[in-house]
């Protein structure tokens, strides 16, 4: 699995010792508001395992986002494209205490660069609930534009996208 470094983040594979921080983030109602129901500790572990499995199956995936200055897990950022998804997605989810610091944009930009340069992708999307203004702002800072609505598990989501420069 590839590890990326940005100015302030280390994007790396999930480790077992990430569980406490990831489970706390996944149990936070405000963090999970647009991502689905809050997760139990067991479901958070399964989500970490799924992220690792995605790397095995697709050759890319979500990274654990570690704050370089502290070594603290602040969320997950990366690429996602499970079966039935509308395309290769760049996505992010951060612990509430990491909001407002530009980490989603910083990690999202590194993920897009990886998708275009290393994977040779021509187009990358973000799947965002239409009322999630913070994520829409991140997508737009990354250069993504609204493309269409799509139904995901009975919910309408907005697809934002960017084509290879």
CSV table of N, CA and C in Angstrom, one decimal, residues 87-156:
chain,number,residue,atom,x,y,z
A,87,UNK,N,-18.5,5.9,-9.8
A,87,UNK,CA,-17.2,6.2,-10.4
A,87,UNK,C,-16.1,6.2,-9.3
A,88,UNK,N,-14.9,6.5,-9.7
A,88,UNK,CA,-13.8,6.6,-8.7
A,88,UNK,C,-14.0,7.9,-7.9
A,89,UNK,N,-14.1,7.7,-6.6
A,89,UNK,CA,-14.4,8.9,-5.7
A,89,UNK,C,-13.2,9.3,-4.9
A,90,UNK,N,-13.1,10.6,-4.7
A,90,UNK,CA,-12.2,11.1,-3.7
A,90,UNK,C,-13.1,11.5,-2.5
A,91,UNK,N,-12.8,11.0,-1.3
A,91,UNK,CA,-13.6,11.3,-0.2
A,91,UNK,C,-12.8,11.6,1.1
A,92,UNK,N,-13.5,12.1,2.1
A,92,UNK,CA,-12.9,12.5,3.3
A,92,UNK,C,-13.9,12.4,4.5
A,93,UNK,N,-13.4,12.1,5.6
A,93,UNK,CA,-14.2,12.2,6.9
A,93,UNK,C,-13.2,12.5,8.0
A,94,UNK,N,-13.4,13.6,8.7
A,94,UNK,CA,-12.5,14.0,9.8
A,94,UNK,C,-13.1,14.0,11.1
A,95,UNK,N,-12.4,13.8,12.1
A,95,UNK,CA,-12.8,13.9,13.5
A,95,UNK,C,-13.2,15.4,13.7
A,96,UNK,N,-14.2,15.7,14.5
A,96,UNK,CA,-14.7,17.1,14.6
A,96,UNK,C,-13.5,18.0,15.1
A,97,UNK,N,-12.6,17.6,15.9
A,97,UNK,CA,-11.6,18.5,16.4
A,97,UNK,C,-10.6,18.9,15.3
A,98,UNK,N,-10.7,18.2,14.1
A,98,UNK,CA,-9.8,18.5,13.0
A,98,UNK,C,-10.5,19.3,11.9
A,99,UNK,N,-11.8,19.6,12.1
A,99,UNK,CA,-12.5,20.4,11.2
A,99,UNK,C,-11.9,21.9,11.1
A,100,UNK,N,-12.0,22.5,10.0
A,100,UNK,CA,-11.7,23.9,9.8
A,100,UNK,C,-10.2,24.1,9.7
A,101,UNK,N,-9.4,23.1,9.5
A,101,UNK,CA,-7.9,23.3,9.4
A,101,UNK,C,-7.4,23.1,8.0
A,102,UNK,N,-8.3,22.7,7.1
A,102,UNK,CA,-7.9,22.5,5.7
A,102,UNK,C,-7.4,21.1,5.4
A,103,UNK,N,-7.5,20.2,6.4
A,103,UNK,CA,-7.0,18.9,6.2
A,103,UNK,C,-7.7,18.1,5.1
A,104,UNK,N,-9.0,18.3,5.0
A,104,UNK,CA,-9.8,17.6,3.9
A,104,UNK,C,-9.3,18.0,2.5
A,105,UNK,N,-9.1,19.3,2.4
A,105,UNK,CA,-8.6,19.9,1.1
A,105,UNK,C,-7.2,19.4,0.8
A,106,UNK,N,-6.4,19.5,1.8
A,106,UNK,CA,-5.0,19.0,1.6
A,106,UNK,C,-4.9,17.6,1.3
A,107,UNK,N,-5.5,16.7,2.0
A,107,UNK,CA,-5.5,15.3,1.7
A,107,UNK,C,-6.3,14.9,0.5
A,108,UNK,N,-7.4,15.7,0.2
A,108,UNK,CA,-8.1,15.4,-1.0
A,108,UNK,C,-7.3,15.8,-2.3
A,109,UNK,N,-6.5,16.9,-2.2
A,109,UNK,CA,-5.6,17.2,-3.3
A,109,UNK,C,-4.6,16.2,-3.6
A,110,UNK,N,-4.0,15.7,-2.5
A,110,UNK,CA,-3.0,14.6,-2.6
A,110,UNK,C,-3.6,13.4,-3.2
A,111,UNK,N,-4.8,13.1,-2.8
A,111,UNK,CA,-5.5,11.9,-3.4
A,111,UNK,C,-5.9,12.1,-4.8
A,112,UNK,N,-6.3,13.3,-5.2
A,112,UNK,CA,-6.6,13.5,-6.6
A,112,UNK,C,-5.3,13.4,-7.5
A,113,UNK,N,-4.2,14.0,-7.0
A,113,UNK,CA,-2.9,13.8,-7.7
A,113,UNK,C,-2.6,12.4,-7.9
A,114,UNK,N,-2.8,11.6,-6.8
A,114,UNK,CA,-2.5,10.1,-6.9
A,114,UNK,C,-3.4,9.5,-8.0
A,115,UNK,N,-4.7,9.8,-7.9
A,115,UNK,CA,-5.6,9.2,-8.9
A,115,UNK,C,-5.2,9.6,-10.3
A,116,UNK,N,-4.9,10.8,-10.6
A,116,UNK,CA,-4.5,11.2,-12.0
A,116,UNK,C,-3.2,10.8,-12.4
A,117,UNK,N,-2.2,10.9,-11.5
A,117,UNK,CA,-0.8,10.7,-11.9
A,117,UNK,C,-0.4,9.2,-11.8
A,118,UNK,N,-0.7,8.6,-10.7
A,118,UNK,CA,-0.3,7.2,-10.4
A,118,UNK,C,-1.3,6.2,-11.0
A,119,UNK,N,-2.6,6.5,-10.9
A,119,UNK,CA,-3.6,5.5,-11.4
A,119,UNK,C,-4.0,5.8,-12.9
A,120,UNK,N,-3.7,7.0,-13.4
A,120,UNK,CA,-4.1,7.3,-14.7
A,120,UNK,C,-5.5,7.6,-14.9
A,121,UNK,N,-6.2,7.9,-13.9
A,121,UNK,CA,-7.7,8.2,-13.9
A,121,UNK,C,-7.9,9.4,-14.8
A,122,UNK,N,-9.0,9.4,-15.5
A,122,UNK,CA,-9.4,10.6,-16.3
A,122,UNK,C,-10.4,11.5,-15.7
A,123,UNK,N,-11.2,10.9,-14.7
A,123,UNK,CA,-12.3,11.6,-14.1
A,123,UNK,C,-12.4,11.1,-12.6
A,124,UNK,N,-12.6,11.9,-11.7
A,124,UNK,CA,-12.8,11.6,-10.3
A,124,UNK,C,-14.0,12.3,-9.8
A,125,UNK,N,-14.8,11.7,-8.9
A,125,UNK,CA,-16.0,12.3,-8.4
A,125,UNK,C,-15.9,12.3,-6.9
A,126,UNK,N,-16.9,13.1,-6.3
A,126,UNK,CA,-17.2,13.0,-4.9
A,126,UNK,C,-18.7,12.9,-4.8
A,127,UNK,N,-19.1,12.0,-3.9
A,127,UNK,CA,-20.5,11.7,-3.6
A,127,UNK,C,-20.9,12.4,-2.3
A,128,UNK,N,-21.7,13.4,-2.4
A,128,UNK,CA,-22.0,14.3,-1.3
A,128,UNK,C,-23.5,14.5,-1.1
A,129,UNK,N,-23.9,14.4,0.1
A,129,UNK,CA,-25.3,14.7,0.4
A,129,UNK,C,-25.5,16.2,0.1
A,130,UNK,N,-26.6,16.6,-0.6
A,130,UNK,CA,-26.8,18.0,-1.1
A,130,UNK,C,-26.8,19.0,0.0
A,131,UNK,N,-27.1,18.6,1.3
A,131,UNK,CA,-27.2,19.6,2.4
A,131,UNK,C,-25.9,19.6,3.2
A,132,UNK,N,-24.8,19.0,2.7
A,132,UNK,CA,-23.5,19.0,3.3
A,132,UNK,C,-22.6,20.1,2.8
A,133,UNK,N,-22.9,21.3,3.2
A,133,UNK,CA,-22.2,22.5,2.7
A,133,UNK,C,-20.7,22.4,2.9
A,134,UNK,N,-20.2,21.9,4.0
A,134,UNK,CA,-18.8,21.8,4.2
A,134,UNK,C,-18.1,20.9,3.2
A,135,UNK,N,-18.7,19.8,2.9
A,135,UNK,CA,-18.0,18.9,1.9
A,135,UNK,C,-18.1,19.5,0.5
A,136,UNK,N,-19.3,20.1,0.2
A,136,UNK,CA,-19.4,20.8,-1.1
A,136,UNK,C,-18.3,21.8,-1.3
A,137,UNK,N,-18.0,22.6,-0.2
A,137,UNK,CA,-17.0,23.6,-0.3
A,137,UNK,C,-15.6,23.0,-0.5
A,138,UNK,N,-15.3,21.8,0.2
A,138,UNK,CA,-14.1,21.1,-0.1
A,138,UNK,C,-14.0,20.7,-1.5
A,139,UNK,N,-15.0,20.1,-2.0
A,139,UNK,CA,-15.0,19.6,-3.4
A,139,UNK,C,-14.8,20.8,-4.4
A,140,UNK,N,-15.4,21.9,-4.1
A,140,UNK,CA,-15.2,23.0,-5.0
A,140,UNK,C,-13.8,23.6,-4.9
A,141,UNK,N,-13.2,23.6,-3.7
A,141,UNK,CA,-11.8,24.0,-3.5
A,141,UNK,C,-10.8,23.1,-4.3
A,142,UNK,N,-11.2,21.8,-4.4
A,142,UNK,CA,-10.4,20.8,-5.2
A,142,UNK,C,-10.6,21.0,-6.7
A,143,UNK,N,-11.5,21.9,-7.1
A,143,UNK,CA,-11.8,22.1,-8.5
A,143,UNK,C,-12.9,21.3,-9.1
A,144,UNK,N,-13.7,20.6,-8.2
A,144,UNK,CA,-14.8,19.8,-8.7
A,144,UNK,C,-16.0,20.7,-8.9
A,145,UNK,N,-16.9,20.2,-9.8
A,145,UNK,CA,-18.1,20.9,-10.1
A,145,UNK,C,-19.3,20.0,-10.0
A,146,UNK,N,-20.4,20.5,-9.7
A,146,UNK,CA,-21.7,19.7,-9.7
A,146,UNK,C,-21.9,19.1,-11.0
A,147,UNK,N,-22.2,17.8,-11.0
A,147,UNK,CA,-22.5,17.1,-12.3
A,147,UNK,C,-23.9,16.6,-12.4
A,148,UNK,N,-24.4,16.0,-11.3
A,148,UNK,CA,-25.8,15.4,-11.4
A,148,UNK,C,-26.2,14.9,-10.0
A,149,UNK,N,-27.4,14.5,-9.9
A,149,UNK,CA,-27.9,13.8,-8.7
A,149,UNK,C,-27.9,12.3,-9.0
A,150,UNK,N,-27.8,11.5,-7.9
A,150,UNK,CA,-27.7,10.1,-8.0
A,150,UNK,C,-28.4,9.5,-6.7
A,151,UNK,N,-29.0,8.3,-6.8
A,151,UNK,CA,-29.6,7.7,-5.7
A,151,UNK,C,-28.7,6.7,-5.1
A,152,UNK,N,-28.4,6.8,-3.8
A,152,UNK,CA,-27.6,5.9,-3.0
A,152,UNK,C,-28.3,5.4,-1.8
A,153,UNK,N,-28.6,4.1,-1.8
A,153,UNK,CA,-29.3,3.5,-0.7
A,153,UNK,C,-30.6,4.3,-0.3
A,154,UNK,N,-31.4,4.7,-1.3
A,154,UNK,CA,-32.6,5.4,-1.1
A,154,UNK,C,-32.5,6.9,-0.8
A,155,UNK,N,-31.3,7.4,-0.8
A,155,UNK,CA,-31.1,8.8,-0.6
A,155,UNK,C,-30.5,9.5,-1.8
A,156,UNK,N,-31.0,10.7,-2.1
A,156,UNK,CA,-30.4,11.5,-3.2
A,156,UNK,C,-29.1,12.1,-2.7
